[in-house]
PDB file of C-alpha atoms in Angstrom:
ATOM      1  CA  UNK W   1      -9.580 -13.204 -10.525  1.00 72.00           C
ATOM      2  CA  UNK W   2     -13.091 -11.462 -11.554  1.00 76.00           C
ATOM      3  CA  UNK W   3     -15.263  -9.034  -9.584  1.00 70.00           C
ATOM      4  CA  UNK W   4     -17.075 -11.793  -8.479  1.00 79.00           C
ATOM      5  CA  UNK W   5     -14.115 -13.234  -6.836  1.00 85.00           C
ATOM      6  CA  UNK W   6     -11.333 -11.268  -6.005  1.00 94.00           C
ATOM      7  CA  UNK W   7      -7.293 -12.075  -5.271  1.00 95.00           C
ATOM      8  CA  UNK W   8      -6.608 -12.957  -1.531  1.00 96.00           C
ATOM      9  CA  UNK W   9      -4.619  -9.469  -1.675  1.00 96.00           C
ATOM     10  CA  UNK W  10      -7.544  -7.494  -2.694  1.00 96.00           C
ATOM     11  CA  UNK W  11      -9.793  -9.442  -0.634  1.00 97.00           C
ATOM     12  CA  UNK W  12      -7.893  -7.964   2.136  1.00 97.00           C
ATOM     13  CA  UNK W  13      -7.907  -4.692   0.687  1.00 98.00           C
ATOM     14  CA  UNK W  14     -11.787  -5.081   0.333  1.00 97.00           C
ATOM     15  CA  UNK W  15     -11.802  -5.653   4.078  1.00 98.00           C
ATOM     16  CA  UNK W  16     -11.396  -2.576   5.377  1.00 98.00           C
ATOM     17  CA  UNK W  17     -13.271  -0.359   3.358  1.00 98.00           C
ATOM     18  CA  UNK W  18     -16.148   0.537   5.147  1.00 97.00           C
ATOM     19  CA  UNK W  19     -19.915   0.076   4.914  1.00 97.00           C
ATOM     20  CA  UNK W  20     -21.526   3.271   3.285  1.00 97.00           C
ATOM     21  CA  UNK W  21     -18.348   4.352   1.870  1.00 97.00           C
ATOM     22  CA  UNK W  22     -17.811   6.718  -1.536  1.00 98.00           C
ATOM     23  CA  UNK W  23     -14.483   4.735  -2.992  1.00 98.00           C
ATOM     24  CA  UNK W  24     -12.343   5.927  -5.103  1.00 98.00           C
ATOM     25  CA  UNK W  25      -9.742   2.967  -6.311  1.00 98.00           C
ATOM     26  CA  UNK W  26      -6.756   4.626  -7.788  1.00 98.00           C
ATOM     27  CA  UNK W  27      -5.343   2.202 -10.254  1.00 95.00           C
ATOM     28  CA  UNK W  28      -8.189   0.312 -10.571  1.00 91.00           C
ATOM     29  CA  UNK W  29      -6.716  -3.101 -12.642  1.00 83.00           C
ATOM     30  CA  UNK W  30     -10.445  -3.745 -14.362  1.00 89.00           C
ATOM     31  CA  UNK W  31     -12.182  -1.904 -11.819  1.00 95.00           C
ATOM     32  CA  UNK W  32     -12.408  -5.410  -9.986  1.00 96.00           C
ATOM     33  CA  UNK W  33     -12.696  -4.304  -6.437  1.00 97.00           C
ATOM     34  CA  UNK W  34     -15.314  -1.323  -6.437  1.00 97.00           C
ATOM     35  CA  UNK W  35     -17.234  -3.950  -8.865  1.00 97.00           C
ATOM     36  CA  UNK W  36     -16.813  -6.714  -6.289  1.00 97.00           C
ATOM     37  CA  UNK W  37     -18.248  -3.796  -3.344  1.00 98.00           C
ATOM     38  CA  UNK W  38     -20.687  -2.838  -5.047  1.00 97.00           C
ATOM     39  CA  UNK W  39     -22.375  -5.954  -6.091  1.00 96.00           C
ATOM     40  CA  UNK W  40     -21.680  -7.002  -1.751  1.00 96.00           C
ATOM     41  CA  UNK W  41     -23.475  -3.563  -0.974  1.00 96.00           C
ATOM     42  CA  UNK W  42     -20.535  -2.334   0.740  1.00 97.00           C
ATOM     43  CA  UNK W  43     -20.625   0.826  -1.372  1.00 97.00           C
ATOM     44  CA  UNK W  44     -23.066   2.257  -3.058  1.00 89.00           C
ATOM     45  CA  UNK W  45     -20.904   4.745  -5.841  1.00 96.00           C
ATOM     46  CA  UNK W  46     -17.258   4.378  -6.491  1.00 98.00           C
ATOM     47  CA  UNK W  47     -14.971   6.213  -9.086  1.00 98.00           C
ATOM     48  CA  UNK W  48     -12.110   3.820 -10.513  1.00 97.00           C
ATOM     49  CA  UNK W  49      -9.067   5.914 -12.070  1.00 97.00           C
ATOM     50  CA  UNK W  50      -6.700   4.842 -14.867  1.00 95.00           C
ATOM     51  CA  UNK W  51      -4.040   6.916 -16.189  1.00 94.00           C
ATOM     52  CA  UNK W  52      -3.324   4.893 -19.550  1.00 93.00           C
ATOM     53  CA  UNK W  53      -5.916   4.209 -22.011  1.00 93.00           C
ATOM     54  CA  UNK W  54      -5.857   0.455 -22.666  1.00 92.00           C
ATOM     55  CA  UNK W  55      -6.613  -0.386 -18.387  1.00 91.00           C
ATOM     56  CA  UNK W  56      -9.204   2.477 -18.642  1.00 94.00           C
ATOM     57  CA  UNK W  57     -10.910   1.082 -21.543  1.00 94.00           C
ATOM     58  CA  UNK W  58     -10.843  -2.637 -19.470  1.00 94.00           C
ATOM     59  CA  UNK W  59     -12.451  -1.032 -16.552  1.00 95.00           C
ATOM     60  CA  UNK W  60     -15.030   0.696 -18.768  1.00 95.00           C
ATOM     61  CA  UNK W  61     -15.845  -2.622 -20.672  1.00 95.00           C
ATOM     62  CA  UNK W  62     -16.128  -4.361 -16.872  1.00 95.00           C
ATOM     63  CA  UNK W  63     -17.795  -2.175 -15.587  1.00 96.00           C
ATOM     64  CA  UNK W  64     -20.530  -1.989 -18.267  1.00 96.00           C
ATOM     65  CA  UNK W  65     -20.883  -5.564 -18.394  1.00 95.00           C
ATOM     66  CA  UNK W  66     -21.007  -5.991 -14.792  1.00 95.00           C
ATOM     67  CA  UNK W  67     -24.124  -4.078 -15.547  1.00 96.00           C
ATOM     68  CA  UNK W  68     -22.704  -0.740 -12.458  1.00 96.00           C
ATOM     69  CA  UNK W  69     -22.187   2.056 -15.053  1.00 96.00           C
ATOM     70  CA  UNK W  70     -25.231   3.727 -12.989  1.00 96.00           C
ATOM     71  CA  UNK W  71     -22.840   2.975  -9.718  1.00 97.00           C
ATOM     72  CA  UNK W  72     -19.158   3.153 -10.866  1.00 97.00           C
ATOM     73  CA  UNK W  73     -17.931   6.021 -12.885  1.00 97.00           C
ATOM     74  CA  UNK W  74     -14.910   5.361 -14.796  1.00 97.00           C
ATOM     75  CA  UNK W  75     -12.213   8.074 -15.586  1.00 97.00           C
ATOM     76  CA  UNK W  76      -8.749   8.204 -17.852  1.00 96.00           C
ATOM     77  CA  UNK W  77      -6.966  10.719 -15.357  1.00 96.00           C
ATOM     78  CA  UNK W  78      -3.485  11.092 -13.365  1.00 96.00           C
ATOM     79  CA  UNK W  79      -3.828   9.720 -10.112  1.00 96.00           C
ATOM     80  CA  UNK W  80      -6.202  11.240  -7.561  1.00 97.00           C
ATOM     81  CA  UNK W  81      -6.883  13.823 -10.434  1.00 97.00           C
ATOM     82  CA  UNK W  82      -9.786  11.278 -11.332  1.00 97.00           C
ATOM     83  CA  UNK W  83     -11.267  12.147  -8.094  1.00 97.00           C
ATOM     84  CA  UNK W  84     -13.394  15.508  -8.458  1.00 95.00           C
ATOM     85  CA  UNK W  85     -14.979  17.892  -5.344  1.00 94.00           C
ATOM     86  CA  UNK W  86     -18.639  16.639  -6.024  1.00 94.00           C
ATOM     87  CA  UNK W  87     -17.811  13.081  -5.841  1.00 95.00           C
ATOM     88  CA  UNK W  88     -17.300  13.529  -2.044  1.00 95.00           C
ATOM     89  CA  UNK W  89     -15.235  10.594  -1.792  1.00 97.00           C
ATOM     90  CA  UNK W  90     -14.425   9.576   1.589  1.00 98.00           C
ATOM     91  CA  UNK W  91     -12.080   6.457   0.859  1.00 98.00           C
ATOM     92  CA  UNK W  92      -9.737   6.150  -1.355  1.00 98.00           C
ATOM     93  CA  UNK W  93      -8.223   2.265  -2.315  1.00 98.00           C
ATOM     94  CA  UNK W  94      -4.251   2.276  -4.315  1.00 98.00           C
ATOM     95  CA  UNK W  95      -3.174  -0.956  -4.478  1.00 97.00           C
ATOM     96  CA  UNK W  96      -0.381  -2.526  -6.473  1.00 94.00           C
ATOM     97  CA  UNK W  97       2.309  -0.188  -6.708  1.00 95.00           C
ATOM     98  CA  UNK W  98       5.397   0.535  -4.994  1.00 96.00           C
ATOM     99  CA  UNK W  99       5.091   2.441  -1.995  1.00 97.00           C
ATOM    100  CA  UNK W 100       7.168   5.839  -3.048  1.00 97.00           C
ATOM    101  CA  UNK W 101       4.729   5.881  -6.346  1.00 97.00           C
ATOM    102  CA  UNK W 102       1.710   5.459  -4.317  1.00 98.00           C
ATOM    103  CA  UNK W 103       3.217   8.746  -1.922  1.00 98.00           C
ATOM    104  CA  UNK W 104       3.887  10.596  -5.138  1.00 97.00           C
ATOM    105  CA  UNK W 105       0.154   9.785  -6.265  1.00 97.00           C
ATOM    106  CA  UNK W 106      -1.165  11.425  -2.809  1.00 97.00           C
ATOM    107  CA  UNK W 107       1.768  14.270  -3.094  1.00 96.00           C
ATOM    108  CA  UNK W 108       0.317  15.442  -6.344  1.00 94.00           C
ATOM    109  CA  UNK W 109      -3.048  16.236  -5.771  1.00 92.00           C
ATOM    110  CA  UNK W 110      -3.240  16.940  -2.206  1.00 92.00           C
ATOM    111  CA  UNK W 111      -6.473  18.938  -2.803  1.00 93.00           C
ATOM    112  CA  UNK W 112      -8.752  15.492  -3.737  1.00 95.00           C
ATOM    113  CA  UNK W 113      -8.084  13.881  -0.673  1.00 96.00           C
ATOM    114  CA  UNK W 114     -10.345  16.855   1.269  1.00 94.00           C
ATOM    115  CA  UNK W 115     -13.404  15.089   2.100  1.00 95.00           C
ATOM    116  CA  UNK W 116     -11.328  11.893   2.240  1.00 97.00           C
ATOM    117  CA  UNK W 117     -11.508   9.971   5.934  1.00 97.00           C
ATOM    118  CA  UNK W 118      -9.920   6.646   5.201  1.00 98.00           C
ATOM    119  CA  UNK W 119      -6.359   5.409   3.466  1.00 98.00           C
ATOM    120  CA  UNK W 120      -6.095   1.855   1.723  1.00 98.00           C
ATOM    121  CA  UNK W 121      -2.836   1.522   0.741  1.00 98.00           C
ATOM    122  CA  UNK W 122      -1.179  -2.005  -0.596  1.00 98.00           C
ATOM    123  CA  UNK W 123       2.469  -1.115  -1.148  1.00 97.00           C
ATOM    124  CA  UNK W 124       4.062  -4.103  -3.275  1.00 96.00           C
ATOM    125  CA  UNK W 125       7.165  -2.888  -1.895  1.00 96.00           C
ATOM    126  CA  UNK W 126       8.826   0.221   1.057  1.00 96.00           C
ATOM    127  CA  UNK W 127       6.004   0.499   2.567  1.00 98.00           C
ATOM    128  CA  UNK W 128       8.370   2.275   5.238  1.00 97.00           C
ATOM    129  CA  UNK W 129       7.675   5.400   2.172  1.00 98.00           C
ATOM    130  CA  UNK W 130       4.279   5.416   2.974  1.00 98.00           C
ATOM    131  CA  UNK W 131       4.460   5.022   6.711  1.00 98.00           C
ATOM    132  CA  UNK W 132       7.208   8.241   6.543  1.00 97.00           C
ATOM    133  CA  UNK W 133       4.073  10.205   4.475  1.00 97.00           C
ATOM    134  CA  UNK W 134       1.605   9.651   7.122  1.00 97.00           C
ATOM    135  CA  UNK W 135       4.036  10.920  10.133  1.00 95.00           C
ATOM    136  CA  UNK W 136       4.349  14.429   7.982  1.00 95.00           C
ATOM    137  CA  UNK W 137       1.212  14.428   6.518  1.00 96.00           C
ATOM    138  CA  UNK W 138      -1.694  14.025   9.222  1.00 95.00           C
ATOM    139  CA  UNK W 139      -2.679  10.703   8.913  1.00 97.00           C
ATOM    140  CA  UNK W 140      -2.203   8.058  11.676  1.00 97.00           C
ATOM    141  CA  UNK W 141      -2.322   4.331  11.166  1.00 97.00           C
ATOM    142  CA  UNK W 142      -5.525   2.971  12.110  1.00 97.00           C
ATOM    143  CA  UNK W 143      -4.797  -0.722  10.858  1.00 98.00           C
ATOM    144  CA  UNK W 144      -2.093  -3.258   9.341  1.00 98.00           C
ATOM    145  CA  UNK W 145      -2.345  -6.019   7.522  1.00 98.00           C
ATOM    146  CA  UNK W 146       0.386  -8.493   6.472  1.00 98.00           C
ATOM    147  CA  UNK W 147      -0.203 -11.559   3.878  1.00 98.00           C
ATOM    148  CA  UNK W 148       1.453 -14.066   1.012  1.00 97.00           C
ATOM    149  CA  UNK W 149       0.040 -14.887  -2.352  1.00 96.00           C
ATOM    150  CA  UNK W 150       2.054 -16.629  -5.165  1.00 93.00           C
ATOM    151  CA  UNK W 151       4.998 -16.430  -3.117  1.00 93.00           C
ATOM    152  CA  UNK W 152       4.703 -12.843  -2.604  1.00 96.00           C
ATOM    153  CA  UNK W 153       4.641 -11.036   0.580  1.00 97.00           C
ATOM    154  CA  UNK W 154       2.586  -7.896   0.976  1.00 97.00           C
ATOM    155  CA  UNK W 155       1.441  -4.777   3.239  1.00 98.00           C
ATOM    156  CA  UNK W 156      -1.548  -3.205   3.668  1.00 98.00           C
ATOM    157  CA  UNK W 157      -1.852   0.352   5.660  1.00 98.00           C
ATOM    158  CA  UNK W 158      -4.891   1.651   6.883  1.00 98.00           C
ATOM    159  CA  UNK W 159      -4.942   5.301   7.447  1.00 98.00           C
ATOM    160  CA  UNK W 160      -7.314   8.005   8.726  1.00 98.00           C
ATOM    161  CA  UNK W 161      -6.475  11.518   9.920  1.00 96.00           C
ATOM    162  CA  UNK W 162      -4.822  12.195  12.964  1.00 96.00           C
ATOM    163  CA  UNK W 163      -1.184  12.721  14.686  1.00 91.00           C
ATOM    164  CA  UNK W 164       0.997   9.831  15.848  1.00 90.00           C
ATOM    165  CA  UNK W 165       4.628   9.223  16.777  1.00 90.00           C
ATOM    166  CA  UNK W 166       6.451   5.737  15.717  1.00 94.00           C
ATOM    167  CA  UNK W 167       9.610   4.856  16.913  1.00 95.00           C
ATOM    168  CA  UNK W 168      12.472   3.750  13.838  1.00 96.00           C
ATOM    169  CA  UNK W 169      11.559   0.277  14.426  1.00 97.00           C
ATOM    170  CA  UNK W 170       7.560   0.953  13.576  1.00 97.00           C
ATOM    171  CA  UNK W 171       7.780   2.729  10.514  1.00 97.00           C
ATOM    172  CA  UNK W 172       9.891   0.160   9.114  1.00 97.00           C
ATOM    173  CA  UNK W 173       8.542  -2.751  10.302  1.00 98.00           C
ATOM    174  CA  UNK W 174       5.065  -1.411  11.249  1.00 97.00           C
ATOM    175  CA  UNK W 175       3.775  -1.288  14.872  1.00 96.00           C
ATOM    176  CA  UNK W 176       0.856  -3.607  14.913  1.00 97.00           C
ATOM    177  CA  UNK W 177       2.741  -6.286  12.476  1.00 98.00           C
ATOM    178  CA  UNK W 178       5.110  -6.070  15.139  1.00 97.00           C
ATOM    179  CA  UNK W 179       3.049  -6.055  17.933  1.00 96.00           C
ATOM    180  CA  UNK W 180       1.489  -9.437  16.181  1.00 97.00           C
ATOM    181  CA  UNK W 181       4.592 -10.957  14.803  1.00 97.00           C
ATOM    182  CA  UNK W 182       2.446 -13.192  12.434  1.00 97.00           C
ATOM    183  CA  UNK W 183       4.769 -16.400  10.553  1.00 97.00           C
ATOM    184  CA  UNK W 184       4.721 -14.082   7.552  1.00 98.00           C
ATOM    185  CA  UNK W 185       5.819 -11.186   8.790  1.00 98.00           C
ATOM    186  CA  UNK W 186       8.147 -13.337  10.695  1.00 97.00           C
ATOM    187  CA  UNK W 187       9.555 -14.849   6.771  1.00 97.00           C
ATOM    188  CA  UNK W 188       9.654 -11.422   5.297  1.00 97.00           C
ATOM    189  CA  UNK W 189      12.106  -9.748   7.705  1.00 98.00           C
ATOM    190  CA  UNK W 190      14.047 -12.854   8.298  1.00 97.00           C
ATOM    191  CA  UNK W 191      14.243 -12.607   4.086  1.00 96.00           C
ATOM    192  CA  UNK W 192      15.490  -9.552   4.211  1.00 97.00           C
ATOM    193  CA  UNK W 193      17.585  -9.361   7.011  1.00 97.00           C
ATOM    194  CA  UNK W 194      19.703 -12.547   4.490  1.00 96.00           C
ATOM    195  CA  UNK W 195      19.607 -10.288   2.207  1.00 96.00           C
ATOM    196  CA  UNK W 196      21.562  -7.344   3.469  1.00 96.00           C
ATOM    197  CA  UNK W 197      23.884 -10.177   5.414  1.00 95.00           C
ATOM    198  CA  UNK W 198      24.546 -11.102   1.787  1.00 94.00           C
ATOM    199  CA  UNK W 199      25.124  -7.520   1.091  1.00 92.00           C
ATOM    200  CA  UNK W 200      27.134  -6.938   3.598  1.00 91.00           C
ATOM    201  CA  UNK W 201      29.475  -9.683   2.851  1.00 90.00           C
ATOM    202  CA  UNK W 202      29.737  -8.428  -0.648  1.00 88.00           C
ATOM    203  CA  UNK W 203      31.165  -5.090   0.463  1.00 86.00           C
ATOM    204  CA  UNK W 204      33.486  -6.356   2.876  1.00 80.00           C
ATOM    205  CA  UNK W 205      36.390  -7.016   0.238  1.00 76.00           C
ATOM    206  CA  UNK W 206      35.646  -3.434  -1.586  1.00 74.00           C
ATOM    207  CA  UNK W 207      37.622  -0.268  -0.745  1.00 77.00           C
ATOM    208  CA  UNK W 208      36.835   1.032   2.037  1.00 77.00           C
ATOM    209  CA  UNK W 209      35.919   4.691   1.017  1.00 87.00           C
ATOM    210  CA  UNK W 210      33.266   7.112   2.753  1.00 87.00           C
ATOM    211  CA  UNK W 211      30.595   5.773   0.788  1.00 88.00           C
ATOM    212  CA  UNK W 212      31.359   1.758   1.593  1.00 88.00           C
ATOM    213  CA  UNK W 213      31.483   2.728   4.968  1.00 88.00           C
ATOM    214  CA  UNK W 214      28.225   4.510   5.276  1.00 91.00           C
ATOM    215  CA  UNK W 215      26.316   1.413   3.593  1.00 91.00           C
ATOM    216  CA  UNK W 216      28.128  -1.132   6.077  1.00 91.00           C
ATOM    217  CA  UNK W 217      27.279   0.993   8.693  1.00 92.00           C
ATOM    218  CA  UNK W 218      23.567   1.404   7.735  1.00 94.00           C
ATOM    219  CA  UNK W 219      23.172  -2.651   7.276  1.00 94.00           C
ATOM    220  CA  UNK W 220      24.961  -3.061  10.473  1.00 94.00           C
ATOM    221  CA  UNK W 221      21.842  -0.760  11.913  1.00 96.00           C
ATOM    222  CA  UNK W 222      19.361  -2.270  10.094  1.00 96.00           C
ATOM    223  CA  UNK W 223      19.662  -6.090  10.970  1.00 96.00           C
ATOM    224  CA  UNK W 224      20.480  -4.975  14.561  1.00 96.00           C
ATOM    225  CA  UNK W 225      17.211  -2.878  14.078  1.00 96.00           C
ATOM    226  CA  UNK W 226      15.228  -5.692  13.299  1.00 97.00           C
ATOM    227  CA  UNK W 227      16.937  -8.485  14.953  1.00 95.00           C
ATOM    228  CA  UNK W 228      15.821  -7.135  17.997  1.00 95.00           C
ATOM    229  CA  UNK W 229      11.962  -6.466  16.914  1.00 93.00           C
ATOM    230  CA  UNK W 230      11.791  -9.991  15.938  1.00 93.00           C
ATOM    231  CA  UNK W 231      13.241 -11.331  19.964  1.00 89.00           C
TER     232      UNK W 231
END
């Protein structure tokens, strides 16, 4: 992967960042995708963030020989603290990360996502956090996207601003990647549904306190959850 060409997973990501947009890429992993927009004239300025110093100096080196330091500003900072009022950002691009970190990263600095119109977020994992974050925090789902890579399943969530209700099933499973029941989507929650079968079978011989009890009950609800989103 190089700016030039990107993963299949951030190809995706790349997808649904508008033309004209101000990016911000939160965790920006050699500052590969607002590189990759820029050179495609999808954006015109983009700020990529690292919090530790060895991926910030990568994305400053990549940057600079990409020849974009006029277009790309590259910053050592905490999250969306990297994002400042006069950058007037209006999409902001997290990818890579579990979903409760990415929440935490939009929990912390609520006050940089102001002039912000447009969500990107590729959980790696609970993406069910992030979908829980939207509900109480303004933001609807505008778009879903579900896809494999190196035997790895992943989410993307597209957000913008705006009030909407999901029932259980959707903010686990996500409406439109149930709606659209693709063969991956299809794999992952056929995965996981094994999984807590395999759980569930585990407990079954354990004590049957409070606690036990409570977990078989929640697997129980779960695959019943999902069994019937999958019909």
């Amino acid at each position: 992967m190089n700016a030039q060409k990107l993963s299949k997973r951030l190809e995706m990501v790349a997808s649904f960042v508008p033309t004209g947009a101000v990016l911000a890429d939160i965790g920006s992993d050699h500052a590969y995708l607002p590189c990759n927009l820029v050179h495609k004239g999808i954006v015109s300025r983009a700020i990529a963030g690292e919090v530790v110093k060895g991926p910030h100096e990568s994305a400053v080196r990549q940057v600079r020989t990409e020849g974009l330091s006029e277009a790309i500003t590259v910053r050592l900072a905490d999250g969306l603290a990297a994002v400042h009022p006069e950058d007037q950002v209006d999409t902001v691009t997290i990818a890579g990360m579990g979903g409760p970190l990415i929440v935490s990263i939009l929990e912390n600095n609520p006050e940089s996502l102001q002039s912000v119109t447009r969500l990107i977020l590729q959980p790696n994992i609970h993406a069910k956090a992030i979908r829980e974050w939207a509900i109480r925090s303004g933001w609807a789902i505008l778009d879903e996207a579900i896809l494999e890579e190196d035997d790895k399943i992943y989410e993307i969530l597209v957000l913008q601003r705006g009030q909407e209700s999901y029932t259980e099933a959707e903010i686990l499973l996500g409406k439109k990647l149930m709606a659209e029941k693709s063969p991956v989507f299809m794999q992952k929650w056929t995965r996981e549904m094994a999984n807590w079968a395999r759980v569930l079978q585990s407990i079954e011989k354990a004590e049957a306190t409070s606690e036990i009890e409570n977990k078989r009950a929640e697997l129980h609800h779960l695959i019943e959850l999902v069994q019937e989103a999958l019909t």
